[in-house]
Structures are given as C-alpha cells and as structure tokens.
Amino acid sequence: MSQQTPEPAGGADASAATSRRTAVLAAGTVALGTALAGAPAHAATAPEATAAPDAAATARARVAGDLPATAQRPSRELRTLLAEIDRRRIEATVRALASFGTRHTLSSQDDPHRGIGAARDWIHARLVECASASGGRMTVELQSYVQQPAPRVPVPTRITNVVATLRGSTDPDRVHVVSGHYDSRASDVMDAESDAPGADDDASGVAVVLELARVMATRRPAATIVFAAVAGEEQGLYGAAHLAQTYQSAGVDVQAMFTDDIVGSPTADDGTRDPYAVRLFAEGVPTSETPEQAATRRSVGGENDSPSRQLARFVRDVADNDATGMNVRVVYRRDRYLRGGDHIPFLERGFAACRFTEPAEDYAHQHQDVRVEGGKQYGDLPEFCDFGYVARVAKVNAAALWTLAQAPAAPKGARIRTAALTNDTELVWDRGREPDLAGYEVVWRETTAPEWTHVVPVQDVTRHTVDLSKDNVFFGVRAVNRAGLRGPVSFPAPQR
C-alpha cells in the first residue's frame, strides 16, 4: 500500500519529508545546450536523481532538435534486445498468415489449412514455442467465448484470442499489453469465402506481437507483459472487447495497451514513402471520462493530458531515437476518420491505450478482393509489405514496452494542492511500491506546449513545491528507479 508523507511541521523534519522549494522562474528556463540526437533530456544517475535539488542545478531543460525534455537514452540492455528483432522472422510470419487463404472471423474454425481456425492454431503453436524458452515465466492460453448474433455476426460464432503472458519478476500485478488482430476481410465485410490474405491488415501487427514475444520470452521484465493476437476486429472489435472486459472484471492493473494495426508498409497510394515514421494515435478527452472528471477538466484544463496522451509522450521519450531508427509521429486523435481499432475497447474501460499505424495507407491493398483491375493489382498481399519497415515498428514497440516494464509506474494519487490562493505550486503524490525506486521528478510546460519542456529532480519524497504559478503552466510527476529509468508522467488533479 502506497503511503503519503505526512504534512511536515517545519525545521529538520520538514527537510526530511519534503524536498526544498525549487526556484523555477530563475532556473527552470535555463537550457542545458544541445546534445547528440537520441540523447536524453537528462541522463541522471540514480544518486543524482535522488540528490536534494538546488535551484539552477536541478531545473533542467533540453534544446536538442525536437526532442522533448523528458527523452531517455536507450540503455545497453534495451539496445541488445532491439538488435535481436529479425525482419526475416517477421516476413515469415506475415507470409504464413497470408497462406491460410482467408482469416475471416466467420470462416472455417476446423479446417487445418484454410480459415481462421488454422491461423489460430498456427499462432498458438508459435507462442508456445516462445514460452518454452521462458523458464516457466510465459504462459499461453486460447481465450474463447461465443459471440451471439450482433452487427456483422449473423450467427453464434466462437471468437478466440491467443494470449501469451510474460509474468513480471518483481511487480507482476502491473500489466502492459501489445496486440495485433489475426482476422482478415475482403471487400465485402461479410464475405467469409473469398481470399483475404490480410498481409498488412493485420498480419503485420501479429508479426510484431510474435517477434516481441520471442525476444522477450528469455528475459525477466520487472512488470508483466501480455502479447495478444485477437480475433473479430473487422466484425466489430469483438476479441479485444472480450480481452479488455476480462481484465476489467478481474481488476487487472493494465497500465498501457498498444495495438499494432496496419504497420506493414510506409508507401502511400501515390507511391511516396516515409520509411522511418510511424503514427501513434492517442485520444485527448478520455472515452471513459465521468461527468465529475469532465467538470474538473473544463475548470482547470487537461484536454491534452489524458493517460493515453501521457503514454504517447512516453513512447516518444524512449522510442524516437537512433536505437529504433524511427520517428514516432503522435497524432492527437483516437483513430483515423471512419475507422477504429482494438485500443478502443480498452479506452472504453478506462485503460490508457494507443494505436500504431503506418504513416500513409494505400487503400488498394486493404479491405479489397484480390484482383487485377485496369492493369492494377488489388488486394492485401505480402508483396506490398516492407518487412524492414515492420521490423523497425517492432523496435518502437519493444522500446516502449520494455522500458514501461522495467521503469517505475506512473505515480498514483498525483494532486495539486489548491486550498489557498498562492503564486507557487504544491504537488503531492503517493509513493510507489517498486523495490528499486530512487526518487521523483516534477515536469512542467507552458499550457500551449505539446510536450514537457522542463524537468526538476526532487528526491524520494511525496511532496514538492515549485515557485511557479499553477495557473500559468501544466505540471506532471514521474518516478525514477536506481537504474535511471523514468516511468510515464502522471497529470495531477486539483485537491482542496
């Protein structure tokens, strides 16, 4: 159980319980100069992160291209993991899934060679292989239920998710999920007979999930990571909804969810290419926002500071660098126009979730019957995928998931004290339960800035006062462990 530090009485006791006030107006705007691309906003060691702040020595800002102040340098451990991601295995997965003819949700579930059942069993076998190298830390299940007649599902239909869970070694109750959907479709969403190879949509996403499961199975993350291949997406997000509801009903602490959907090619319909960029869709106002939360947001702001937006910023912090070779383009939107994805059922249940998608889609190669028309090849075929690109997207996912699992969680109970009208800001939060927790950092930015611009280390405390008006900027709090890894930022709510 996290505990909040008692209100200090002053003197030496106050110094022990609360870090000293930071003069941000004078020190917080001092840039530290330029740095190499991919360098962190600050790469403080654990002792540095927990040292008592001292005005100009503690307030940090980075001017380094367009890197946010909160960016983190990839660790040697992470670079080693990323180097193991294999584009050839990814290609083999995409081609194998496309070879089942169709993976339509309403297609055969018992034909060993064609249909969604054959694909399900193949994915299950691959994840079992991954689990065999985990020393018992990874388990694999077929999570099934019967979907009763509903839109795009005319008859009772079994929906099966293939789920591998890599249990965390020190904080197993903290869970992070990555998914791709293994069902596919042709031009007619109800056509379960025609070929629907679904290479880009979404064998590419499933290939990312399987490759991450393979490279992480032999490792020991601090928190739990779930690798899910879900079904029923094209018919209405059914598999992901079942997975999200299962977690919610069981009270599972899902702190982050990513879906990789259509991540197979950087080539647009006009032939232009953007091979080193991936879009990350992140909603602003939470789908699950309550009327009380909406009233608070209207009062003090925060439309750009939902848990999903903080998660997207974290991905930029840890995965937009030379180790992945990718630029993460965060899009302030839940999804594309007229489209949806498997992150939405998680958002509906109050979990932070985002969607990875290629930079510009070619609609001739998704949701299309396989055919040649007017001399042009249509259909979602493997020949239109770029497997080196998919491997780089996998590295972005790996950097985000592995750092989330190894770093401390976003602080719970983050609040701004508003009992009195003052021109400074007092923040409080609950101490995390991580055994390697080293301390915390307060971050802030102008209300018009999209990313955090200033970072202030504040020791292993649960209270900090900043000489800067809460009326003028946005604040956040993040935790740091002894290895120097920073978790996602928590956006504080007002507390009287």
GROMACS .gro file of C-alpha atoms in nm:
model
  496
    1MET     CA    1   0.000   0.000   0.000
    2SER     CA    2   0.144   0.337  -0.100
    3GLN     CA    3   0.172   0.590   0.176
    4GLN     CA    4   0.168   0.968   0.153
    5THR     CA    5   0.425   1.158   0.351
    6PRO     CA    6   0.265   1.340   0.649
    7GLU     CA    7   0.245   1.718   0.647
    8PRO     CA    8   0.588   1.837   0.774
    9ALA     CA    9   0.592   2.053   1.084
   10GLY     CA   10   0.897   2.252   0.981
   11GLY     CA   11   1.269   2.262   1.055
   12ALA     CA   12   1.474   1.944   1.009
   13ASP     CA   13   1.162   1.728   0.995
   14ALA     CA   14   1.030   1.931   0.707
   15SER     CA   15   1.356   1.889   0.518
   16ALA     CA   16   1.340   1.513   0.565
   17ALA     CA   17   0.982   1.481   0.444
   18THR     CA   18   0.970   1.738   0.168
   19SER     CA   19   1.227   1.841  -0.089
   20ARG     CA   20   1.327   2.204  -0.089
   21ARG     CA   21   1.131   2.451  -0.295
   22THR     CA   22   1.271   2.492  -0.646
   23ALA     CA   23   1.309   2.843  -0.786
   24VAL     CA   24   1.188   2.757  -1.132
   25LEU     CA   25   1.133   3.111  -1.254
   26ALA     CA   26   1.506   3.175  -1.234
   27ALA     CA   27   1.642   2.830  -1.306
   28GLY     CA   28   1.382   2.637  -1.498
   29THR     CA   29   1.423   2.827  -1.821
   30VAL     CA   30   1.798   2.762  -1.845
   31ALA     CA   31   1.866   2.530  -2.137
   32LEU     CA   32   2.146   2.279  -2.098
   33GLY     CA   33   2.263   2.322  -2.455
   34THR     CA   34   2.249   2.093  -2.749
   35ALA     CA   35   2.315   1.719  -2.743
   36LEU     CA   36   2.357   1.426  -2.976
   37ALA     CA   37   2.037   1.309  -3.143
   38GLY     CA   38   1.885   1.036  -2.931
   39ALA     CA   39   2.036   1.167  -2.607
   40PRO     CA   40   1.805   1.202  -2.307
   41ALA     CA   41   1.675   1.530  -2.177
   42HIS     CA   42   1.882   1.440  -1.880
   43ALA     CA   43   2.061   1.116  -1.811
   44ALA     CA   44   2.091   1.150  -1.436
   45THR     CA   45   2.233   0.855  -1.249
   46ALA     CA   46   2.034   0.720  -0.958
   47PRO     CA   47   2.229   0.916  -0.692
   48GLU     CA   48   2.188   1.234  -0.897
   49ALA     CA   49   1.817   1.174  -0.932
   50THR     CA   50   1.774   1.148  -0.555
   51ALA     CA   51   2.001   1.433  -0.452
   52ALA     CA   52   1.843   1.737  -0.292
   53PRO     CA   53   1.765   1.989  -0.566
   54ASP     CA   54   1.946   2.321  -0.565
   55ALA     CA   55   1.776   2.580  -0.784
   56ALA     CA   56   1.970   2.617  -1.110
   57ALA     CA   57   2.148   2.285  -1.061
   58THR     CA   58   1.822   2.094  -1.050
   59ALA     CA   59   1.590   2.257  -1.303
   60ARG     CA   60   1.668   2.108  -1.641
   61ALA     CA   61   1.555   2.182  -1.995
   62ARG     CA   62   1.682   2.044  -2.321
   63VAL     CA   63   1.722   2.213  -2.655
   64ALA     CA   64   1.813   1.926  -2.889
   65GLY     CA   65   1.628   1.929  -3.217
   66ASP     CA   66   1.268   1.846  -3.141
   67LEU     CA   67   1.340   1.601  -2.859
   68PRO     CA   68   1.120   1.653  -2.553
   69ALA     CA   69   1.290   1.742  -2.224
   70THR     CA   70   1.178   1.407  -2.085
   71ALA     CA   71   1.354   1.194  -2.352
   72GLN     CA   72   1.559   0.899  -2.228
   73ARG     CA   73   1.873   0.747  -2.372
   74PRO     CA   74   1.830   0.378  -2.467
   75SER     CA   75   2.010   0.154  -2.220
   76ARG     CA   76   2.263  -0.107  -2.322
   77GLU     CA   77   2.012  -0.374  -2.221
   78LEU     CA   78   1.749  -0.224  -2.450
   79ARG     CA   79   1.987  -0.189  -2.743
   80THR     CA   80   2.079  -0.557  -2.711
   81LEU     CA   81   1.713  -0.654  -2.712
   82LEU     CA   82   1.636  -0.442  -3.018
   83ALA     CA   83   1.927  -0.592  -3.209
   84GLU     CA   84   1.763  -0.934  -3.181
   85ILE     CA   85   1.449  -0.833  -3.372
   86ASP     CA   86   1.465  -1.022  -3.701
   87ARG     CA   87   1.298  -0.895  -4.018
   88ARG     CA   88   1.322  -1.243  -4.172
   89ARG     CA   89   1.112  -1.393  -3.896
   90ILE     CA   90   0.863  -1.110  -3.934
   91GLU     CA   91   0.839  -1.177  -4.307
   92ALA     CA   92   0.793  -1.549  -4.245
   93THR     CA   93   0.505  -1.476  -4.006
   94VAL     CA   94   0.326  -1.245  -4.250
   95ARG     CA   95   0.361  -1.492  -4.536
   96ALA     CA   96   0.246  -1.783  -4.321
   97LEU     CA   97  -0.068  -1.599  -4.209
   98ALA     CA   98  -0.146  -1.489  -4.565
   99SER     CA   99  -0.116  -1.851  -4.680
  100PHE     CA  100  -0.433  -1.955  -4.493
  101GLY     CA  101  -0.640  -1.804  -4.775
  102THR     CA  102  -0.881  -1.615  -4.554
  103ARG     CA  103  -0.883  -1.548  -4.183
  104HIS     CA  104  -1.233  -1.406  -4.181
  105THR     CA  105  -1.400  -1.437  -3.840
  106LEU     CA  106  -1.687  -1.632  -3.998
  107SER     CA  107  -1.457  -1.867  -4.192
  108SER     CA  108  -1.381  -2.228  -4.102
  109GLN     CA  109  -1.259  -2.295  -3.749
  110ASP     CA  110  -1.168  -2.661  -3.802
  111ASP     CA  111  -1.006  -2.678  -4.148
  112PRO     CA  112  -0.634  -2.740  -4.080
  113HIS     CA  113  -0.521  -2.545  -4.387
  114ARG     CA  114  -0.767  -2.264  -4.458
  115GLY     CA  115  -0.959  -2.021  -4.243
  116ILE     CA  116  -0.935  -1.853  -3.908
  117GLY     CA  117  -0.907  -2.177  -3.715
  118ALA     CA  118  -0.591  -2.280  -3.897
  119ALA     CA  119  -0.441  -1.935  -3.834
  120ARG     CA  120  -0.540  -1.952  -3.466
  121ASP     CA  121  -0.368  -2.286  -3.418
  122TRP     CA  122  -0.055  -2.171  -3.602
  123ILE     CA  123  -0.024  -1.859  -3.383
  124HIS     CA  124  -0.082  -2.065  -3.070
  125ALA     CA  125   0.197  -2.305  -3.169
  126ARG     CA  126   0.439  -2.017  -3.229
  127LEU     CA  127   0.366  -1.862  -2.888
  128VAL     CA  128   0.404  -2.199  -2.718
  129GLU     CA  129   0.749  -2.219  -2.878
  130CYS     CA  130   0.831  -1.879  -2.731
  131ALA     CA  131   0.706  -1.987  -2.389
  132SER     CA  132   0.925  -2.298  -2.397
  133ALA     CA  133   1.231  -2.072  -2.378
  134SER     CA  134   1.098  -1.865  -2.085
  135GLY     CA  135   1.177  -2.096  -1.795
  136GLY     CA  136   0.811  -2.107  -1.700
  137ARG     CA  137   0.766  -1.730  -1.687
  138MET     CA  138   0.549  -1.717  -2.001
  139THR     CA  139   0.212  -1.892  -2.027
  140VAL     CA  140  -0.011  -1.921  -2.334
  141GLU     CA  141  -0.389  -1.955  -2.348
  142LEU     CA  142  -0.670  -1.972  -2.600
  143GLN     CA  143  -0.921  -1.723  -2.463
  144SER     CA  144  -1.257  -1.806  -2.621
  145TYR     CA  145  -1.620  -1.710  -2.595
  146VAL     CA  146  -1.926  -1.745  -2.817
  147GLN     CA  147  -2.041  -1.417  -2.968
  148GLN     CA  148  -2.416  -1.416  -3.006
  149PRO     CA  149  -2.572  -1.264  -3.321
  150ALA     CA  150  -2.477  -0.898  -3.348
  151PRO     CA  151  -2.378  -0.649  -3.619
  152ARG     CA  152  -2.160  -0.830  -3.875
  153VAL     CA  153  -2.202  -1.158  -3.683
  154PRO     CA  154  -2.522  -1.322  -3.813
  155VAL     CA  155  -2.494  -1.650  -3.620
  156PRO     CA  156  -2.341  -1.754  -3.286
  157THR     CA  157  -1.967  -1.753  -3.352
  158ARG     CA  158  -1.671  -1.857  -3.141
  159ILE     CA  159  -1.419  -1.574  -3.102
  160THR     CA  160  -1.074  -1.683  -2.982
  161ASN     CA  161  -0.786  -1.465  -2.870
  162VAL     CA  162  -0.439  -1.619  -2.846
  163VAL     CA  163  -0.273  -1.466  -2.542
  164ALA     CA  164   0.080  -1.509  -2.404
  165THR     CA  165   0.158  -1.360  -2.064
  166LEU     CA  166   0.517  -1.298  -1.952
  167ARG     CA  167   0.491  -1.259  -1.576
  168GLY     CA  168   0.688  -0.978  -1.416
  169SER     CA  169   0.967  -1.072  -1.178
  170THR     CA  170   0.922  -0.802  -0.911
  171ASP     CA  171   0.597  -0.619  -0.993
  172PRO     CA  172   0.379  -0.879  -1.168
  173ASP     CA  173   0.050  -0.704  -1.090
  174ARG     CA  174   0.143  -0.415  -1.318
  175VAL     CA  175   0.042  -0.518  -1.674
  176HIS     CA  176   0.123  -0.388  -2.023
  177VAL     CA  177  -0.047  -0.526  -2.335
  178VAL     CA  178   0.051  -0.532  -2.703
  179SER     CA  179  -0.185  -0.672  -2.966
  180GLY     CA  180  -0.249  -0.729  -3.333
  181HIS     CA  181  -0.561  -0.882  -3.486
  182TYR     CA  182  -0.533  -1.201  -3.685
  183ASP     CA  183  -0.870  -1.195  -3.860
  184SER     CA  184  -0.894  -1.052  -4.213
  185ARG     CA  185  -1.156  -0.941  -4.463
  186ALA     CA  186  -1.222  -0.893  -4.836
  187SER     CA  187  -1.416  -0.608  -4.999
  188ASP     CA  188  -1.744  -0.734  -4.853
  189VAL     CA  189  -1.704  -0.750  -4.477
  190MET     CA  190  -1.947  -1.046  -4.468
  191ASP     CA  191  -1.761  -1.248  -4.734
  192ALA     CA  192  -1.606  -1.541  -4.546
  193GLU     CA  193  -1.520  -1.744  -4.858
  194SER     CA  194  -1.306  -1.527  -5.087
  195ASP     CA  195  -0.932  -1.499  -5.038
  196ALA     CA  196  -0.846  -1.232  -4.784
  197PRO     CA  197  -0.470  -1.262  -4.722
  198GLY     CA  198  -0.463  -0.965  -4.483
  199ALA     CA  199  -0.087  -0.918  -4.502
  200ASP     CA  200  -0.079  -0.553  -4.395
  201ASP     CA  201  -0.416  -0.561  -4.217
  202ASP     CA  202  -0.319  -0.718  -3.990
  203ALA     CA  203  -0.068  -0.998  -4.028
  204SER     CA  204   0.191  -0.721  -3.993
  205GLY     CA  205   0.066  -0.637  -3.644
  206VAL     CA  206   0.053  -1.002  -3.540
  207ALA     CA  207   0.410  -1.043  -3.669
  208VAL     CA  208   0.518  -0.758  -3.441
  209VAL     CA  209   0.348  -0.926  -3.145
  210LEU     CA  210   0.506  -1.267  -3.213
  211GLU     CA  211   0.852  -1.121  -3.263
  212LEU     CA  212   0.830  -0.927  -2.938
  213ALA     CA  213   0.716  -1.240  -2.758
  214ARG     CA  214   1.014  -1.429  -2.898
  215VAL     CA  215   1.283  -1.178  -2.798
  216MET     CA  216   1.133  -1.102  -2.456
  217ALA     CA  217   1.049  -1.459  -2.351
  218THR     CA  218   1.407  -1.526  -2.241
  219ARG     CA  219   1.422  -1.209  -2.032
  220ARG     CA  220   1.291  -1.107  -1.691
  221PRO     CA  221   1.086  -0.786  -1.703
  222ALA     CA  222   1.002  -0.631  -1.370
  223ALA     CA  223   0.634  -0.590  -1.464
  224THR     CA  224   0.410  -0.820  -1.669
  225ILE     CA  225   0.387  -0.800  -2.050
  226VAL     CA  226   0.098  -0.955  -2.246
  227PHE     CA  227   0.128  -1.047  -2.615
  228ALA     CA  228  -0.217  -1.090  -2.772
  229ALA     CA  229  -0.336  -1.192  -3.117
  230VAL     CA  230  -0.706  -1.107  -3.112
  231ALA     CA  231  -0.992  -1.203  -3.343
  232GLY     CA  232  -1.315  -1.039  -3.454
  233GLU     CA  233  -1.165  -0.695  -3.515
  234GLU     CA  234  -1.306  -0.650  -3.865
  235GLN     CA  235  -1.652  -0.756  -3.747
  236GLY     CA  236  -1.661  -0.511  -3.458
  237LEU     CA  237  -1.359  -0.526  -3.221
  238TYR     CA  238  -1.511  -0.830  -3.051
  239GLY     CA  239  -1.195  -1.009  -2.944
  240ALA     CA  240  -1.030  -0.700  -2.799
  241ALA     CA  241  -1.351  -0.610  -2.617
  242HIS     CA  242  -1.356  -0.955  -2.458
  243LEU     CA  243  -0.991  -0.925  -2.357
  244ALA     CA  244  -1.039  -0.578  -2.208
  245GLN     CA  245  -1.355  -0.683  -2.024
  246THR     CA  246  -1.180  -0.990  -1.886
  247TYR     CA  247  -0.906  -0.769  -1.741
  248GLN     CA  248  -1.150  -0.514  -1.604
  249SER     CA  249  -1.369  -0.779  -1.440
  250ALA     CA  250  -1.064  -0.935  -1.276
  251GLY     CA  251  -0.937  -0.599  -1.151
  252VAL     CA  252  -0.614  -0.627  -1.350
  253ASP     CA  253  -0.397  -0.316  -1.338
  254VAL     CA  254  -0.348  -0.261  -1.712
  255GLN     CA  255  -0.127   0.046  -1.725
  256ALA     CA  256  -0.072   0.056  -2.101
  257MET     CA  257  -0.211  -0.106  -2.415
  258PHE     CA  258  -0.082  -0.076  -2.771
  259THR     CA  259  -0.246  -0.215  -3.080
  260ASP     CA  260  -0.042  -0.255  -3.396
  261ASP     CA  261  -0.285  -0.243  -3.685
  262ILE     CA  262  -0.173  -0.184  -4.045
  263VAL     CA  263   0.201  -0.143  -3.980
  264GLY     CA  264   0.322  -0.326  -4.291
  265SER     CA  265   0.424  -0.057  -4.538
  266PRO     CA  266   0.547   0.304  -4.548
  267THR     CA  267   0.422   0.352  -4.905
  268ALA     CA  268   0.118   0.572  -4.974
  269ASP     CA  269  -0.132   0.529  -5.255
  270ASP     CA  270   0.058   0.783  -5.468
  271GLY     CA  271   0.385   0.593  -5.430
  272THR     CA  272   0.550   0.832  -5.186
  273ARG     CA  273   0.737   0.668  -4.899
  274ASP     CA  274   0.810   0.763  -4.540
  275PRO     CA  275   1.005   0.456  -4.424
  276TYR     CA  276   1.126   0.593  -4.092
  277ALA     CA  277   0.799   0.717  -3.944
  278VAL     CA  278   0.509   0.552  -3.766
  279ARG     CA  279   0.189   0.715  -3.648
  280LEU     CA  280   0.075   0.677  -3.289
  281PHE     CA  281  -0.289   0.772  -3.232
  282ALA     CA  282  -0.371   0.893  -2.881
  283GLU     CA  283  -0.701   1.035  -2.762
  284GLY     CA  284  -0.727   1.355  -2.560
  285VAL     CA  285  -1.050   1.370  -2.362
  286PRO     CA  286  -1.083   1.016  -2.222
  287THR     CA  287  -1.355   0.799  -2.370
  288SER     CA  288  -1.436   0.682  -2.016
  289GLU     CA  289  -1.443   1.031  -1.861
  290THR     CA  290  -1.708   1.073  -1.590
  291PRO     CA  291  -1.923   1.387  -1.554
  292GLU     CA  292  -1.723   1.482  -1.243
  293GLN     CA  293  -1.394   1.443  -1.428
  294ALA     CA  294  -1.532   1.644  -1.719
  295ALA     CA  295  -1.625   1.928  -1.485
  296THR     CA  296  -1.273   1.934  -1.342
  297ARG     CA  297  -1.119   1.933  -1.688
  298ARG     CA  298  -1.336   2.222  -1.801
  299SER     CA  299  -1.230   2.413  -1.492
  300VAL     CA  300  -0.852   2.369  -1.500
  301GLY     CA  301  -0.770   2.223  -1.842
  302GLY     CA  302  -0.608   1.892  -1.926
  303GLU     CA  303  -0.767   1.813  -2.262
  304ASN     CA  304  -0.418   1.728  -2.384
  305ASP     CA  305  -0.314   1.538  -2.072
  306SER     CA  306  -0.518   1.218  -2.064
  307PRO     CA  307  -0.340   0.896  -1.958
  308SER     CA  308  -0.325   0.797  -2.326
  309ARG     CA  309  -0.157   1.126  -2.420
  310GLN     CA  310   0.098   1.073  -2.141
  311LEU     CA  311   0.154   0.721  -2.273
  312ALA     CA  312   0.213   0.858  -2.623
  313ARG     CA  313   0.461   1.113  -2.488
  314PHE     CA  314   0.641   0.830  -2.310
  315VAL     CA  315   0.672   0.639  -2.638
  316ARG     CA  316   0.831   0.946  -2.794
  317ASP     CA  317   1.066   0.970  -2.497
  318VAL     CA  318   1.201   0.617  -2.525
  319ALA     CA  319   1.147   0.504  -2.885
  320ASP     CA  320   1.210   0.804  -3.110
  321ASN     CA  321   1.587   0.769  -3.134
  322ASP     CA  322   1.881   0.608  -3.314
  323ALA     CA  323   1.821   0.271  -3.147
  324THR     CA  324   1.493   0.223  -3.334
  325GLY     CA  325   1.577   0.438  -3.636
  326MET     CA  326   1.222   0.573  -3.629
  327ASN     CA  327   1.031   0.894  -3.583
  328VAL     CA  328   0.716   0.848  -3.376
  329ARG     CA  329   0.453   1.086  -3.508
  330VAL     CA  330   0.197   1.128  -3.232
  331VAL     CA  331  -0.148   1.211  -3.369
  332TYR     CA  332  -0.386   1.383  -3.126
  333ARG     CA  333  -0.686   1.176  -3.224
  334ARG     CA  334  -0.835   0.845  -3.108
  335ASP     CA  335  -0.812   0.697  -3.458
  336ARG     CA  336  -0.841   0.787  -3.826
  337TYR     CA  337  -1.162   0.919  -3.980
  338LEU     CA  338  -1.429   0.650  -4.025
  339ARG     CA  339  -1.201   0.389  -3.868
  340GLY     CA  340  -1.146   0.218  -3.535
  341GLY     CA  341  -0.913  -0.031  -3.371
  342ASP     CA  342  -0.861  -0.270  -3.082
  343HIS     CA  343  -0.738   0.003  -2.847
  344ILE     CA  344  -1.092   0.145  -2.831
  345PRO     CA  345  -1.243  -0.127  -2.606
  346PHE     CA  346  -0.955  -0.065  -2.364
  347LEU     CA  347  -1.020   0.310  -2.372
  348GLU     CA  348  -1.388   0.247  -2.307
  349ARG     CA  349  -1.295   0.062  -1.988
  350GLY     CA  350  -1.064   0.330  -1.858
  351PHE     CA  351  -0.726   0.188  -1.965
  352ALA     CA  352  -0.458   0.401  -2.132
  353ALA     CA  353  -0.427   0.278  -2.491
  354CYS     CA  354  -0.283   0.392  -2.826
  355ARG     CA  355  -0.272   0.270  -3.185
  356PHE     CA  356   0.036   0.227  -3.405
  357THR     CA  357  -0.031   0.262  -3.780
  358GLU     CA  358   0.189   0.315  -4.086
  359PRO     CA  359   0.242   0.678  -4.197
  360ALA     CA  360   0.009   0.677  -4.502
  361GLU     CA  361  -0.215   0.395  -4.615
  362ASP     CA  362  -0.263   0.250  -4.962
  363TYR     CA  363  -0.631   0.159  -4.975
  364ALA     CA  364  -0.583  -0.061  -5.283
  365HIS     CA  365  -0.412  -0.306  -5.051
  366GLN     CA  366  -0.651  -0.328  -4.758
  367HIS     CA  367  -1.016  -0.437  -4.742
  368GLN     CA  368  -1.001  -0.535  -5.110
  369ASP     CA  369  -1.077  -0.850  -5.307
  370VAL     CA  370  -0.761  -0.992  -5.464
  371ARG     CA  371  -0.788  -0.899  -5.832
  372VAL     CA  372  -0.629  -0.715  -6.123
  373GLU     CA  373  -0.840  -0.427  -6.249
  374GLY     CA  374  -0.735  -0.179  -6.515
  375GLY     CA  375  -0.385  -0.325  -6.503
  376LYS     CA  376  -0.358  -0.256  -6.128
  377GLN     CA  377  -0.316  -0.527  -5.863
  378TYR     CA  378  -0.559  -0.500  -5.573
  379GLY     CA  379  -0.561  -0.698  -5.252
  380ASP     CA  380  -0.373  -0.710  -4.921
  381LEU     CA  381  -0.084  -0.925  -5.042
  382PRO     CA  382   0.259  -0.981  -4.880
  383GLU     CA  383   0.433  -0.840  -5.189
  384PHE     CA  384   0.314  -0.494  -5.088
  385CYS     CA  385   0.468  -0.513  -4.739
  386ASP     CA  386   0.809  -0.374  -4.643
  387PHE     CA  387   0.945  -0.615  -4.384
  388GLY     CA  388   1.238  -0.396  -4.285
  389TYR     CA  389   0.984  -0.129  -4.202
  390VAL     CA  390   0.776  -0.372  -3.993
  391ALA     CA  391   1.092  -0.467  -3.803
  392ARG     CA  392   1.155  -0.102  -3.718
  393VAL     CA  393   0.797  -0.065  -3.595
  394ALA     CA  394   0.859  -0.372  -3.380
  395LYS     CA  395   1.162  -0.195  -3.233
  396VAL     CA  396   0.949   0.106  -3.143
  397ASN     CA  397   0.703  -0.122  -2.966
  398ALA     CA  398   0.983  -0.310  -2.794
  399ALA     CA  399   1.149   0.008  -2.668
  400ALA     CA  400   0.819   0.132  -2.525
  401LEU     CA  401   0.707  -0.197  -2.370
  402TRP     CA  402   1.041  -0.298  -2.224
  403THR     CA  403   1.103   0.043  -2.070
  404LEU     CA  404   0.749   0.053  -1.930
  405ALA     CA  405   0.804  -0.287  -1.773
  406GLN     CA  406   1.146  -0.202  -1.629
  407ALA     CA  407   1.081   0.156  -1.518
  408PRO     CA  408   0.860   0.259  -1.226
  409ALA     CA  409   0.489   0.304  -1.276
  410ALA     CA  410   0.331   0.646  -1.322
  411PRO     CA  411   0.279   0.787  -0.971
  412LYS     CA  412  -0.067   0.735  -0.828
  413GLY     CA  413  -0.258   0.997  -0.635
  414ALA     CA  414  -0.088   1.294  -0.803
  415ARG     CA  415  -0.255   1.616  -0.686
  416ILE     CA  416  -0.204   1.992  -0.690
  417ARG     CA  417  -0.295   2.149  -0.356
  418THR     CA  418  -0.546   2.428  -0.411
  419ALA     CA  419  -0.663   2.505  -0.057
  420ALA     CA  420  -0.520   2.857  -0.071
  421LEU     CA  421  -0.460   3.116  -0.342
  422THR     CA  422  -0.083   3.137  -0.391
  423ASN     CA  423   0.162   3.207  -0.671
  424ASP     CA  424   0.352   2.883  -0.620
  425THR     CA  425   0.251   2.520  -0.675
  426GLU     CA  426   0.249   2.240  -0.420
  427LEU     CA  427   0.232   1.889  -0.564
  428VAL     CA  428   0.170   1.568  -0.368
  429TRP     CA  429   0.160   1.203  -0.475
  430ASP     CA  430   0.167   0.851  -0.334
  431ARG     CA  431   0.499   0.669  -0.307
  432GLY     CA  432   0.530   0.376  -0.546
  433ARG     CA  433   0.582   0.016  -0.439
  434GLU     CA  434   0.879  -0.064  -0.663
  435PRO     CA  435   1.175  -0.206  -0.466
  436ASP     CA  436   1.429  -0.012  -0.677
  437LEU     CA  437   1.252   0.323  -0.659
  438ALA     CA  438   1.506   0.604  -0.633
  439GLY     CA  439   1.302   0.924  -0.646
  440TYR     CA  440   1.078   1.151  -0.848
  441GLU     CA  441   1.087   1.432  -1.097
  442VAL     CA  442   0.845   1.719  -1.144
  443VAL     CA  443   0.793   1.818  -1.507
  444TRP     CA  444   0.622   2.124  -1.650
  445ARG     CA  445   0.544   2.305  -1.971
  446GLU     CA  446   0.355   2.606  -2.097
  447THR     CA  447  -0.015   2.534  -2.146
  448THR     CA  448   0.029   2.574  -2.522
  449ALA     CA  449   0.328   2.336  -2.548
  450PRO     CA  450   0.260   1.981  -2.673
  451GLU     CA  451   0.543   1.815  -2.478
  452TRP     CA  452   0.714   1.859  -2.142
  453THR     CA  453   0.990   2.119  -2.160
  454HIS     CA  454   1.136   2.122  -1.807
  455VAL     CA  455   1.241   1.851  -1.560
  456VAL     CA  456   1.317   1.902  -1.190
  457PRO     CA  457   1.462   1.613  -0.980
  458VAL     CA  458   1.306   1.621  -0.631
  459GLN     CA  459   1.441   1.326  -0.424
  460ASP     CA  460   1.249   1.028  -0.290
  461VAL     CA  461   0.965   1.235  -0.145
  462THR     CA  462   0.590   1.263  -0.192
  463ARG     CA  463   0.557   1.640  -0.184
  464HIS     CA  464   0.727   1.926  -0.365
  465THR     CA  465   0.667   2.299  -0.401
  466VAL     CA  466   0.766   2.490  -0.714
  467ASP     CA  467   0.799   2.869  -0.730
  468LEU     CA  468   0.577   2.889  -1.035
  469SER     CA  469   0.207   2.957  -1.053
  470LYS     CA  470  -0.016   2.657  -1.120
  471ASP     CA  471  -0.242   2.898  -1.307
  472ASN     CA  472   0.015   2.955  -1.582
  473VAL     CA  473   0.164   2.614  -1.671
  474PHE     CA  474   0.087   2.243  -1.663
  475PHE     CA  475   0.268   2.016  -1.418
  476GLY     CA  476   0.333   1.644  -1.401
  477VAL     CA  477   0.521   1.393  -1.185
  478ARG     CA  478   0.721   1.086  -1.284
  479ALA     CA  479   0.920   0.824  -1.092
  480VAL     CA  480   1.286   0.724  -1.136
  481ASN     CA  481   1.450   0.395  -1.041
  482ARG     CA  482   1.808   0.323  -0.937
  483ALA     CA  483   1.900   0.230  -1.295
  484GLY     CA  484   1.796   0.579  -1.405
  485LEU     CA  485   1.483   0.468  -1.592
  486ARG     CA  486   1.189   0.709  -1.583
  487GLY     CA  487   0.827   0.598  -1.597
  488PRO     CA  488   0.533   0.777  -1.759
  489VAL     CA  489   0.416   1.113  -1.627
  490SER     CA  490   0.108   1.147  -1.408
  491PHE     CA  491  -0.101   1.458  -1.460
  492PRO     CA  492  -0.216   1.592  -1.121
  493ALA     CA  493  -0.576   1.671  -1.036
  494PRO     CA  494  -0.667   1.962  -0.807
  495GLN     CA  495  -0.703   1.887  -0.433
  496ARG     CA  496  -0.853   2.127  -0.183
   0.00000   0.00000   0.00000
